mmCIF file of C-alpha atoms in Angstrom:
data_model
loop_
_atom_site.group_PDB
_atom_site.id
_atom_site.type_symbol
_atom_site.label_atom_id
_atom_site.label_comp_id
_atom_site.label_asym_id
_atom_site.label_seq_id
_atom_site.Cartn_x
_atom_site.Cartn_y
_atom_site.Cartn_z
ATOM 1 C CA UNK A 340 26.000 22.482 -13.374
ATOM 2 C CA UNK A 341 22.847 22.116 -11.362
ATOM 3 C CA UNK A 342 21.922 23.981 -8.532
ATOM 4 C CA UNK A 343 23.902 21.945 -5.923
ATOM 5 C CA UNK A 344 21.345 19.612 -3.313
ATOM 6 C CA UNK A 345 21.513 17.808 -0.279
ATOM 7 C CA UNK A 346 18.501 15.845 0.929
ATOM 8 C CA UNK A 347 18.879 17.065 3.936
ATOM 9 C CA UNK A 348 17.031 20.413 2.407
ATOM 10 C CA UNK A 349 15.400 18.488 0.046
ATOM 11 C CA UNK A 350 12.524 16.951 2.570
ATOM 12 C CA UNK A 351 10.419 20.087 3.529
ATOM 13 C CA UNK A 352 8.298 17.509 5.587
ATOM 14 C CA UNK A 353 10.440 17.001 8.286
ATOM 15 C CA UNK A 354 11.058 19.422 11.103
ATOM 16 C CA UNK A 355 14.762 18.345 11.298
ATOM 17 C CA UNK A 356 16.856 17.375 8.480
ATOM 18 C CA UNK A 357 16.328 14.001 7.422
ATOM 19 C CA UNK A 358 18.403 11.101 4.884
ATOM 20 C CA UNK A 359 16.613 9.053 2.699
ATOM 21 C CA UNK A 360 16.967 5.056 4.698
ATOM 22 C CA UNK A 361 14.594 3.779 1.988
ATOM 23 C CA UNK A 362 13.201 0.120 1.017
ATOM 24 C CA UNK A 363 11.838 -1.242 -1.808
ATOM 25 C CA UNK A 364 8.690 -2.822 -1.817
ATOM 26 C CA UNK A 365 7.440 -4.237 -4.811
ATOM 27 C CA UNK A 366 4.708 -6.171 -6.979
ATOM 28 C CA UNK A 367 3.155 -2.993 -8.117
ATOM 29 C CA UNK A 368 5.221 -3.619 -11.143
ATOM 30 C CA UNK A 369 4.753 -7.266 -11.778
ATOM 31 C CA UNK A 370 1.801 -9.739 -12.914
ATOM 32 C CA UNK A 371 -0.281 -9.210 -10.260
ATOM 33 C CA UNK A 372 -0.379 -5.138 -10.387
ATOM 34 C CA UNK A 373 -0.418 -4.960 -6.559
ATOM 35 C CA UNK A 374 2.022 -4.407 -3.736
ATOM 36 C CA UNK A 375 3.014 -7.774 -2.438
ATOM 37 C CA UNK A 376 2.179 -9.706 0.541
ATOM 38 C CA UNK A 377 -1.915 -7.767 0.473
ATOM 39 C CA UNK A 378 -2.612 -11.571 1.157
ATOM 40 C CA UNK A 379 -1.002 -12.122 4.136
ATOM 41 C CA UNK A 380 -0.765 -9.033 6.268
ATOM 42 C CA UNK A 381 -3.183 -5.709 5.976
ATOM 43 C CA UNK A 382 -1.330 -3.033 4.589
ATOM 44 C CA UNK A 383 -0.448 -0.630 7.789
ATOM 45 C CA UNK A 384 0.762 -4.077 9.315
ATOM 46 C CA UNK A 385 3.640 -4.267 6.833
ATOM 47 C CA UNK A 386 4.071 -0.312 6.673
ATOM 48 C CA UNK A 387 4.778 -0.451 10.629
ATOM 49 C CA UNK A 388 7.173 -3.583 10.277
ATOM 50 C CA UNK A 389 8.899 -1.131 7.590
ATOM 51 C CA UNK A 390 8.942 1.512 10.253
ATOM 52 C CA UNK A 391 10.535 -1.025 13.116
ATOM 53 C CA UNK A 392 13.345 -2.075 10.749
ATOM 54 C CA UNK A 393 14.342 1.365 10.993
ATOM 55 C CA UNK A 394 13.309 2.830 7.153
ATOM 56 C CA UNK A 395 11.982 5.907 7.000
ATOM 57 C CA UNK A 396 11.264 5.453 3.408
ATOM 58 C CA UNK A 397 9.731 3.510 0.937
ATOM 59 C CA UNK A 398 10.906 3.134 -3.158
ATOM 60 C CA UNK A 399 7.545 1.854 -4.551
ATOM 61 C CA UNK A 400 7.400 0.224 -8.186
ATOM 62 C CA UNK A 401 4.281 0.258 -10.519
ATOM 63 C CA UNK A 402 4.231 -0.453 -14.080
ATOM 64 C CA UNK A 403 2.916 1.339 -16.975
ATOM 65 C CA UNK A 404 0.742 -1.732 -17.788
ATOM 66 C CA UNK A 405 -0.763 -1.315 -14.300
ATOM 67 C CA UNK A 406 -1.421 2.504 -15.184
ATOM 68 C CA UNK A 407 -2.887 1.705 -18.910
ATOM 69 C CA UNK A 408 -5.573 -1.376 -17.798
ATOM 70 C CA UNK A 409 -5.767 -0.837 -14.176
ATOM 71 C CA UNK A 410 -7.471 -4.358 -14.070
ATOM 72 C CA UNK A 411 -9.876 -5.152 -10.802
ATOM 73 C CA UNK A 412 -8.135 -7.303 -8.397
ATOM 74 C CA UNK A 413 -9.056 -11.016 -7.421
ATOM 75 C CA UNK A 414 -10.500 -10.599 -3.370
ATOM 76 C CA UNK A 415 -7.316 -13.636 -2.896
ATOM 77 C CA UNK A 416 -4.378 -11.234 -3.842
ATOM 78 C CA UNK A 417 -6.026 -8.758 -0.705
ATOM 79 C CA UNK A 418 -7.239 -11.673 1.391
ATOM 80 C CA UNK A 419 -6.016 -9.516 4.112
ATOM 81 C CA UNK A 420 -7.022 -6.182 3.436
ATOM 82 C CA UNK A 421 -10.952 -7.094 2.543
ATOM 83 C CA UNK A 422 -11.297 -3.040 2.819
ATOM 84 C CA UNK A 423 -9.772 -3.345 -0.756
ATOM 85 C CA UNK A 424 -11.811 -5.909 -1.830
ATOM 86 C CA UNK A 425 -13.469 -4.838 -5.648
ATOM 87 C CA UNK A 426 -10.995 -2.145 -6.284
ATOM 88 C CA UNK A 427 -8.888 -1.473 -9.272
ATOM 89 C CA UNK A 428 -4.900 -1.181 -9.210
ATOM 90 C CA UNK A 429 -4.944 2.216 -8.884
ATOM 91 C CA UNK A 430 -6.643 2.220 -6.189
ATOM 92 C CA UNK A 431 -4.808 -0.254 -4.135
ATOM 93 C CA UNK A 432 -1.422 1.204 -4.817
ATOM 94 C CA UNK A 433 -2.963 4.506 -3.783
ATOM 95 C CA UNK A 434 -4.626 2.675 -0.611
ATOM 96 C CA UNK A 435 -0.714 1.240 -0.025
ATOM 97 C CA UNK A 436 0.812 4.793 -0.263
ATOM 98 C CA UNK A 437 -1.770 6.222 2.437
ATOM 99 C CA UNK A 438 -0.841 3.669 4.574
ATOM 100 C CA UNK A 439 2.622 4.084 4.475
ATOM 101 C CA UNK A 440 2.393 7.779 5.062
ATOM 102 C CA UNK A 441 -0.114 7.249 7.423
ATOM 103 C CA UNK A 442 2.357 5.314 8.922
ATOM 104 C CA UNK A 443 4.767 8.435 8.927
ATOM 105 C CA UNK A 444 7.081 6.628 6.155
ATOM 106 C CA UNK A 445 7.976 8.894 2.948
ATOM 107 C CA UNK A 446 7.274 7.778 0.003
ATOM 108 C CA UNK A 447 9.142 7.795 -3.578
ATOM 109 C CA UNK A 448 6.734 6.282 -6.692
ATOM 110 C CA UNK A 449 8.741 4.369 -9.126
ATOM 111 C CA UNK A 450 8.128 3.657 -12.787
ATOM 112 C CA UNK A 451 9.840 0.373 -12.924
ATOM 113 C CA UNK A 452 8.780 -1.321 -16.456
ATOM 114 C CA UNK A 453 6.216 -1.231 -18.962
ATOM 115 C CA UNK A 454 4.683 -4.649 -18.922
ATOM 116 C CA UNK A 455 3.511 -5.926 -15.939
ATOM 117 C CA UNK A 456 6.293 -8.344 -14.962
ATOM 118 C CA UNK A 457 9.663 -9.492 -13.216
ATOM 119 C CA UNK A 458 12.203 -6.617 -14.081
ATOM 120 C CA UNK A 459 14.683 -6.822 -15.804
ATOM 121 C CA UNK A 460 14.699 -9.528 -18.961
ATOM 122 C CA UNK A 461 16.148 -9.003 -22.700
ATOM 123 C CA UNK A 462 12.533 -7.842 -23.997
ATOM 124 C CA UNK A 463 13.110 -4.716 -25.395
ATOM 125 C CA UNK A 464 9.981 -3.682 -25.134
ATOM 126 C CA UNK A 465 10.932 -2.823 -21.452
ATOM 127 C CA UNK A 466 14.368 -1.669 -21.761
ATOM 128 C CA UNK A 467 13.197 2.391 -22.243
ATOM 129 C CA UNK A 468 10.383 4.226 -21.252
ATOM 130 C CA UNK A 469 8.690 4.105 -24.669
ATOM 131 C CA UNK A 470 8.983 1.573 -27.315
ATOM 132 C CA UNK A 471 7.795 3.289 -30.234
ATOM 133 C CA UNK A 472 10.202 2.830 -32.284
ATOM 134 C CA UNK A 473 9.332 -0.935 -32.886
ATOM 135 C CA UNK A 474 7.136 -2.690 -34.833
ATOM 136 C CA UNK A 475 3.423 -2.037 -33.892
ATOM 137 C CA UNK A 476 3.050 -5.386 -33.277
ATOM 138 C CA UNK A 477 6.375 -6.333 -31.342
ATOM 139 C CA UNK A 478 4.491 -4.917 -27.813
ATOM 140 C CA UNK A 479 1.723 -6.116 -26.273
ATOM 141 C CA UNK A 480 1.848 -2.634 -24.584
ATOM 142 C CA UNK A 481 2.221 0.312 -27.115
ATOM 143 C CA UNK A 482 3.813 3.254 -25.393
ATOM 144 C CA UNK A 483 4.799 6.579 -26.430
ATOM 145 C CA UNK A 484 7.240 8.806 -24.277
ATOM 146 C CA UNK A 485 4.289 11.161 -24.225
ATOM 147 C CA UNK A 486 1.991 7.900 -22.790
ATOM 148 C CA UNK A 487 4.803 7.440 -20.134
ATOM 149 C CA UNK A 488 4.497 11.265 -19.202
ATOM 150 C CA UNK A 489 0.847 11.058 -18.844
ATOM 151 C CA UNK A 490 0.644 7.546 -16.798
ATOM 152 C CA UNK A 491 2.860 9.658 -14.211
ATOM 153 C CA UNK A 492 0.397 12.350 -14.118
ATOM 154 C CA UNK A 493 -2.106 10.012 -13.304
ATOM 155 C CA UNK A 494 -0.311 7.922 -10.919
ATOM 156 C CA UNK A 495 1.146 11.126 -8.468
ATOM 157 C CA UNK A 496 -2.363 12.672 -9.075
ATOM 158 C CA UNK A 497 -4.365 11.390 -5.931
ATOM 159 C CA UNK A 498 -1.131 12.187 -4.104
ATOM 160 C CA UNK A 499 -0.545 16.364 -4.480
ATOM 161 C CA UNK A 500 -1.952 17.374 -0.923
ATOM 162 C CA UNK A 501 0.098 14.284 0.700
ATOM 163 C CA UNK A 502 3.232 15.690 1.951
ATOM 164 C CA UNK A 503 4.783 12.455 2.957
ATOM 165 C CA UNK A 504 4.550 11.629 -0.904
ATOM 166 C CA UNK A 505 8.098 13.023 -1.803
ATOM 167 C CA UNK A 506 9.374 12.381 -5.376
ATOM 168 C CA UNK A 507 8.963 10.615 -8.660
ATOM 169 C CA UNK A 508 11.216 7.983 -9.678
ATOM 170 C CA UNK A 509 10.801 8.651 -13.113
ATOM 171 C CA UNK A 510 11.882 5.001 -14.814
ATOM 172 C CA UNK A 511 14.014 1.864 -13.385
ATOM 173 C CA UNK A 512 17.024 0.956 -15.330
ATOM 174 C CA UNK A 513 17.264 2.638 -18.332
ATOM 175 C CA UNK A 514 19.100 0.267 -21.065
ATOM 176 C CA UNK A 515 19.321 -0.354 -24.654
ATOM 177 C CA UNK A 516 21.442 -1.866 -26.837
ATOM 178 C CA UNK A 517 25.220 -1.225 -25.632
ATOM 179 C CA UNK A 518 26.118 2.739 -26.939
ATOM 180 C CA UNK A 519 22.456 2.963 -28.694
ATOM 181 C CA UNK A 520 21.230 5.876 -26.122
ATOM 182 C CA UNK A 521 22.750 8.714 -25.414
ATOM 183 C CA UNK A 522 22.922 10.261 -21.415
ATOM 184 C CA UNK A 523 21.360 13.748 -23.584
ATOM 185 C CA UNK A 524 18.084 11.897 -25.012
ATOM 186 C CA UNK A 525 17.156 10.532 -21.732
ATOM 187 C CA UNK A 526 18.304 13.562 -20.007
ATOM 188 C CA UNK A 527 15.858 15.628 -22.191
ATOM 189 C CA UNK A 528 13.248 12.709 -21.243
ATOM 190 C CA UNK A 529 13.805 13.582 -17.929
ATOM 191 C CA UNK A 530 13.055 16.633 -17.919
ATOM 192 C CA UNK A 531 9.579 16.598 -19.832
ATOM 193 C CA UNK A 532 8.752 14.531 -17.451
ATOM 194 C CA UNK A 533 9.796 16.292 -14.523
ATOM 195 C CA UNK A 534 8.661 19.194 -15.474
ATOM 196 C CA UNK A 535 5.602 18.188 -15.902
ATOM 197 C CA UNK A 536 5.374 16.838 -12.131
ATOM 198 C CA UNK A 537 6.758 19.885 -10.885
ATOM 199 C CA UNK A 538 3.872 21.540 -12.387
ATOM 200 C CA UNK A 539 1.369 19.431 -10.146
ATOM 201 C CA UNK A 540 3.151 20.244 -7.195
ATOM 202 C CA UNK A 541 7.062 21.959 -7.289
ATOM 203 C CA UNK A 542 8.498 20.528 -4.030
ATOM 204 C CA UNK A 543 8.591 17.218 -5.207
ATOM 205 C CA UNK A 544 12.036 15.356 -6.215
ATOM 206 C CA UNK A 545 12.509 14.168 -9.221
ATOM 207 C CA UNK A 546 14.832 10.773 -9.589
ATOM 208 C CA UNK A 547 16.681 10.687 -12.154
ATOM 209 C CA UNK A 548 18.676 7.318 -13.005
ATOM 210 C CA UNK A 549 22.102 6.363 -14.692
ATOM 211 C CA UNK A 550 22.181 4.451 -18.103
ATOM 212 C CA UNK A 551 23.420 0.752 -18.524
ATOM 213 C CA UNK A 552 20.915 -0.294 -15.782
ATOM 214 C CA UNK A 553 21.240 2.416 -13.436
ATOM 215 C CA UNK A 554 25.105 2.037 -13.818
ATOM 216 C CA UNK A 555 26.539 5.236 -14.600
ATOM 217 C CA UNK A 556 25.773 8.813 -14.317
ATOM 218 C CA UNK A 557 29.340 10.143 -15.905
ATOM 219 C CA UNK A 558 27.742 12.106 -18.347
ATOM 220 C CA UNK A 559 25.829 14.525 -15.776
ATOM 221 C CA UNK A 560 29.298 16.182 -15.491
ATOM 222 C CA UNK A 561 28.332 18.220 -18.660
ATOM 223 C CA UNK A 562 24.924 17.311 -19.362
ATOM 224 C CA UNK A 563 23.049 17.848 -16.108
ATOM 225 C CA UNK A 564 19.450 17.685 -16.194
ATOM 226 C CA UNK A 565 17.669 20.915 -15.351
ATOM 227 C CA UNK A 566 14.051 21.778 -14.228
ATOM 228 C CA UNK A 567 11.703 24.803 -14.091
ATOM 229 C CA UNK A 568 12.706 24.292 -10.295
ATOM 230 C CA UNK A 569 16.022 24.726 -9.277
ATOM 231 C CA UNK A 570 17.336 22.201 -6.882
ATOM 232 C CA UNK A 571 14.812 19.110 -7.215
ATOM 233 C CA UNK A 572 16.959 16.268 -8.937
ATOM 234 C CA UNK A 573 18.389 13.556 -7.577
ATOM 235 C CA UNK A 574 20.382 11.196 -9.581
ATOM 236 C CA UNK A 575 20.236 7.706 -8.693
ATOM 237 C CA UNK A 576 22.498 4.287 -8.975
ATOM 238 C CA UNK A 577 21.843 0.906 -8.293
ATOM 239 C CA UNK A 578 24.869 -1.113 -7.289
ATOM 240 C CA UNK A 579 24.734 -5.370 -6.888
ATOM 241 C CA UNK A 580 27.199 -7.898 -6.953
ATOM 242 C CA UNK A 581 26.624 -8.553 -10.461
ATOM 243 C CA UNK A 582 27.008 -5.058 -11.397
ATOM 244 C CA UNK A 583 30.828 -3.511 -13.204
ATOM 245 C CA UNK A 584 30.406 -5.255 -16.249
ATOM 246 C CA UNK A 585 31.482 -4.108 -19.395
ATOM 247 C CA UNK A 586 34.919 -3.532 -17.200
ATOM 248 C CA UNK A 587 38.386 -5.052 -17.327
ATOM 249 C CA UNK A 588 38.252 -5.662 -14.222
ATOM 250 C CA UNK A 589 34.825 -7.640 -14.339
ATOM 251 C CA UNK A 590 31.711 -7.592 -11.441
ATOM 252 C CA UNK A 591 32.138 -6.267 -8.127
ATOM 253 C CA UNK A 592 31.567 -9.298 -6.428
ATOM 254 C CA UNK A 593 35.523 -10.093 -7.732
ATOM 255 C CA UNK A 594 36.968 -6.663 -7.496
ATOM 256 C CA UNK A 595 39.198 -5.179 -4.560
ATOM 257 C CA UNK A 596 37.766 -2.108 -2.810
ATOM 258 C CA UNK A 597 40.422 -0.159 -4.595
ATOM 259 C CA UNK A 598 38.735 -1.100 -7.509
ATOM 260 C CA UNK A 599 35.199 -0.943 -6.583
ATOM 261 C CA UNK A 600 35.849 2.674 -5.079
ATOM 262 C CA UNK A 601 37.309 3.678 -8.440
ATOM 263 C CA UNK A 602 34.117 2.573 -10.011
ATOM 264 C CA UNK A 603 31.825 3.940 -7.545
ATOM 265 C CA UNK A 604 33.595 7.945 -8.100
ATOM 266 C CA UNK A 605 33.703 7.427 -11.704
ATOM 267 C CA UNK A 606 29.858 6.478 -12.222
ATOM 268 C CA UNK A 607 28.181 8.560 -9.569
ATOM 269 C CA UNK A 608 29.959 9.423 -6.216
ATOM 270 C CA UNK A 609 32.095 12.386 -7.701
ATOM 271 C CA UNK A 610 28.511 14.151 -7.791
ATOM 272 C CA UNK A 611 28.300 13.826 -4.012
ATOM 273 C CA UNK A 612 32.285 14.368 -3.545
ATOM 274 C CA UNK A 613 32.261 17.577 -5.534
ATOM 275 C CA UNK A 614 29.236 18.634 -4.299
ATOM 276 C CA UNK A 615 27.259 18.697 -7.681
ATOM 277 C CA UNK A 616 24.342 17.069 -6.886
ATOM 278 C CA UNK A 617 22.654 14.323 -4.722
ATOM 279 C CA UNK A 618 22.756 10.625 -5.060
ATOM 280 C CA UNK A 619 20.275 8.420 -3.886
ATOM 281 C CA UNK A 620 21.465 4.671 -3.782
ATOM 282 C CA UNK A 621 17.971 3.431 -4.749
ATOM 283 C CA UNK A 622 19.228 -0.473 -5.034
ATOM 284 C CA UNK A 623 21.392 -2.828 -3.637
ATOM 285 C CA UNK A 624 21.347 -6.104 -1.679
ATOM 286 C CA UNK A 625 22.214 -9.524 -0.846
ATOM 287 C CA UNK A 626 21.605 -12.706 0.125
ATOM 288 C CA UNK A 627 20.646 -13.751 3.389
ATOM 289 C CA UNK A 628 23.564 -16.817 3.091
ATOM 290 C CA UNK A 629 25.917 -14.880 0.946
ATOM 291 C CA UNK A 630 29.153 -16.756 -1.243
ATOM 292 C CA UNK A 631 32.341 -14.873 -1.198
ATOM 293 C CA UNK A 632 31.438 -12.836 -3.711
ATOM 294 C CA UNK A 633 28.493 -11.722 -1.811
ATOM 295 C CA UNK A 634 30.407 -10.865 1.064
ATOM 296 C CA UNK A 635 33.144 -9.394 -0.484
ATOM 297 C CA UNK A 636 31.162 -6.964 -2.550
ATOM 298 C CA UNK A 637 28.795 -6.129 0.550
ATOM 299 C CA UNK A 638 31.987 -5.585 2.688
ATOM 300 C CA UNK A 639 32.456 -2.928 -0.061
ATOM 301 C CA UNK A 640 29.581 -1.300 -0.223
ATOM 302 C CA UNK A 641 28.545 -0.692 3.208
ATOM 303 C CA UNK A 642 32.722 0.677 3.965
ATOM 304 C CA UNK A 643 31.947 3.189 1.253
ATOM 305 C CA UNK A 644 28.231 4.155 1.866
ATOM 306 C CA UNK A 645 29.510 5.127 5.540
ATOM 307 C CA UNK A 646 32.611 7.147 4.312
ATOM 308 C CA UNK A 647 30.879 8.821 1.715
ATOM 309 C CA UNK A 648 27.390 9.140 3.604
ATOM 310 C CA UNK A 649 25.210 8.544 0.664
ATOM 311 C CA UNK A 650 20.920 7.976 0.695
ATOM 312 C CA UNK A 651 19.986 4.237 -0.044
ATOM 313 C CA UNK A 652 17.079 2.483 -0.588
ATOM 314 C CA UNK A 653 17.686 -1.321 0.031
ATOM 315 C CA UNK A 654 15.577 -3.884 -2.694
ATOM 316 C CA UNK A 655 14.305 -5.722 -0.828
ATOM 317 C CA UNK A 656 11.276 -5.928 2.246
ATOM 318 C CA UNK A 657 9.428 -8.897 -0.100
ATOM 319 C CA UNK A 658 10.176 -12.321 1.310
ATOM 320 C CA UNK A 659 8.786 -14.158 -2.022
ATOM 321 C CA UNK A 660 8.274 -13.263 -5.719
ATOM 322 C CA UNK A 661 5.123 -12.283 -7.478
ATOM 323 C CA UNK A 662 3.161 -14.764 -9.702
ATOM 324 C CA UNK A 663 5.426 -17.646 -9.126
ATOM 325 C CA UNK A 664 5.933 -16.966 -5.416
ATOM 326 C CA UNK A 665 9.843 -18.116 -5.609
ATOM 327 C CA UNK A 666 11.654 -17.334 -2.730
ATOM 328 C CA UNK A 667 13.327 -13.763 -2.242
ATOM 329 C CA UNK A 668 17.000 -14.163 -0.738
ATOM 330 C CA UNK A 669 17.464 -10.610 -0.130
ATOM 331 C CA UNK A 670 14.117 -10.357 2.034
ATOM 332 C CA UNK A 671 14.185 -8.403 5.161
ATOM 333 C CA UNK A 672 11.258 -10.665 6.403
ATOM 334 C CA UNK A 673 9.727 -13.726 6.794
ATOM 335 C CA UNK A 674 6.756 -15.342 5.002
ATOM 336 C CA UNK A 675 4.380 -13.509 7.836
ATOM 337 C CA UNK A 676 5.559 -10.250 6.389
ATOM 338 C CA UNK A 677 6.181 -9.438 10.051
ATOM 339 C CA UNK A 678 9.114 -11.529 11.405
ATOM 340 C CA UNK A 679 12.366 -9.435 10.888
ATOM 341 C CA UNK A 680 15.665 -10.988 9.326
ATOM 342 C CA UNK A 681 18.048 -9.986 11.565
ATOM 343 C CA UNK A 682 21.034 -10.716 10.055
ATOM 344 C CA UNK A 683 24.671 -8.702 8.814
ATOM 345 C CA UNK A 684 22.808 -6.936 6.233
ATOM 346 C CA UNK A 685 20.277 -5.217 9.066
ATOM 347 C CA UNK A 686 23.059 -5.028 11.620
ATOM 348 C CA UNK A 687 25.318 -3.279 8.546
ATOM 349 C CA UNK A 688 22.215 -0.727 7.244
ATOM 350 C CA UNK A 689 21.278 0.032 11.165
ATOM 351 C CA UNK A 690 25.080 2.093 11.567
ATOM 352 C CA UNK A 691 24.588 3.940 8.310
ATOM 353 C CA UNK A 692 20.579 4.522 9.517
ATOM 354 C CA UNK A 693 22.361 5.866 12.993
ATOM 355 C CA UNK A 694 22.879 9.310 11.006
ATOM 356 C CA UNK A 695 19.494 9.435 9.867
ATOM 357 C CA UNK A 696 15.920 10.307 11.179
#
């Protein structure tokens, strides 16, 4: 098995051992190749709202589509940030990172999806980190596992001498056709990739997700994914409402916590239990008026993050949508991108932040 981690060692940036309290913040990934919310509030605006909910991370998605054309962005998407006005993606999702760092928040980059849009439909174009193995013609973006390797290089590039830049999150919710990839062909994936960070700069973690949408890490038990440096994985699991399908005993949002524990150990929690490896929750959420399957599966959740102490990053800080601007019911914010949510979900993520720094 892998040399066993905690994150509290993992963070050589902090004086004092430190959790990862993460949020997501997106749009990097999505039609509009830029962090949201440029529009509306300059960027160290939102990074210190971050910092007064209490985060002292941020999980930030790009897309490979952003890497490959790295368009110039219209002056209206960073109406509030005219300092950005004429640059390219790249450089505004740099400009973002330095201002979250800047604002003393770590930062974990996240490959999301190839094409630049709202993760996660049925194009399987999207559902691995390459797609060569369709038709030429079937993707409007053409990528190669070595293609995916190198748009990492050039994303974490401007970001070696920035200590507050922490890890690569090599590829959001890894899924195929039900039983069509196995845990050891994206575990070697993995590792090509992570390697090849760790050659830029070795300190940095690499996150590694489950398979069936960031379901299920069972098969790290014997296939563990190992590095030129010992000690710089973290596995990672996303856990909604929606999630436990393909089970008896259906979603979560229906289960009993008996039954949502027994999930939770058998995809990923035994690596924490046993003391294998670490886990970094890197989604969840809910709505700000939840059902009764919200609540229930919530009520799970947080009872079993706080027994078992795990790192989370919650999706989401974005109050609306890319493109389409559609309202986001698991925002932490308002439409100012300033005005907190204060709600069971913040009340609920302040007592697990109470053991972090």
């Amino acid at each position: 098995l892998i040399h066993t981690l905690s994150l509290h060692d993992a963070l050589p940036i902090y004086d004092n051992p430190v959790k990862l309290a993460s949020v997501n913040w997106y749009g990097g990934s999505d039609e509009l190749f830029v962090p949201s919310g440029l529009d509306i509030k300059h960027r160290s605006t939102i990074a210190a709202t971050i910092r007064k909910l209490g985060f002292n991370s941020v999980r930030l998605p790009y897309s490979d589509e952003m890497v490959v054309t790295n368009p110039l962005i219209p002056p209206s998407i960073l109406a509030a940030n005219p300092d950005l006005a004429g640059l390219r993606a790249l450089d505004v999702f740099e400009a973002v990172i330095n201002a979250l760092t800047d604002a003393g928040l770590a930062v974990v980059v996240n490959n999301h999806i190839t094409h630049a849009t709202w993760c996660c439909g049925a194009n399987p174009c999207d559902g691995l980190w390459y797609n060569t193995h369709l038709p030429a013609s079937a993707c409007r973006i053409r990528q190669s596992e070595s293609g995916w390797v190198d748009n990492w290089v050039t994303v974490m590039g401007p970001h070696v001498g920035n200590p507050l830049v922490i890890g690569a999150d090599l590829r959001n919710e890894v899924r195929a056709l039900w039983g069509t990839m196995s845990w050891d062909r994206w575990a070697r994936a993995a590792e090509r990739a992570g390697n090849r960070l760790l050659g830029m700069r070795r300190d940095w973690l690499i996150v590694v997700g489950g398979l069936g949408s960031q379901n299920f890490l069972d098969g790290v038990r014997e296939r563990p994914v190992k590095l030129v440096v010992p000690g710089r994985v973290v596995y990672s699991s996303h856990v909604y409402s929606w999630s436990g399908w393909g089970s008896r005993e259906g979603r979560y949002a229906k289960r009993s916590y008996a039954s949502f524990v027994k999930s939770m150990r058998e995809n990923w929690a035994y690596l924490v239990e046993e003391d294998i490896a670490p886990v970094w929750v890197g989604e969840f959420g809910a709505p700000r008026e939840p059902g009764e399957g919200d609540a229930r599966y919530w009520g799970h959740l947080m009872r079993f993050l706080k027994m078992i102490d795990a790192d989370f990053a919650y999706w989401a800080v974005n109050p609306r949508k890319p493109a389409g601007g559609d309202d986001e019911t698991y925002s932490l914010v308002g439409d100012d991108w300033e005005t907190p949510v204060l709600d069971y979900r913040m009340k609920d993520m302040l007592e697990l932040m109470k053991k972090r720094v």
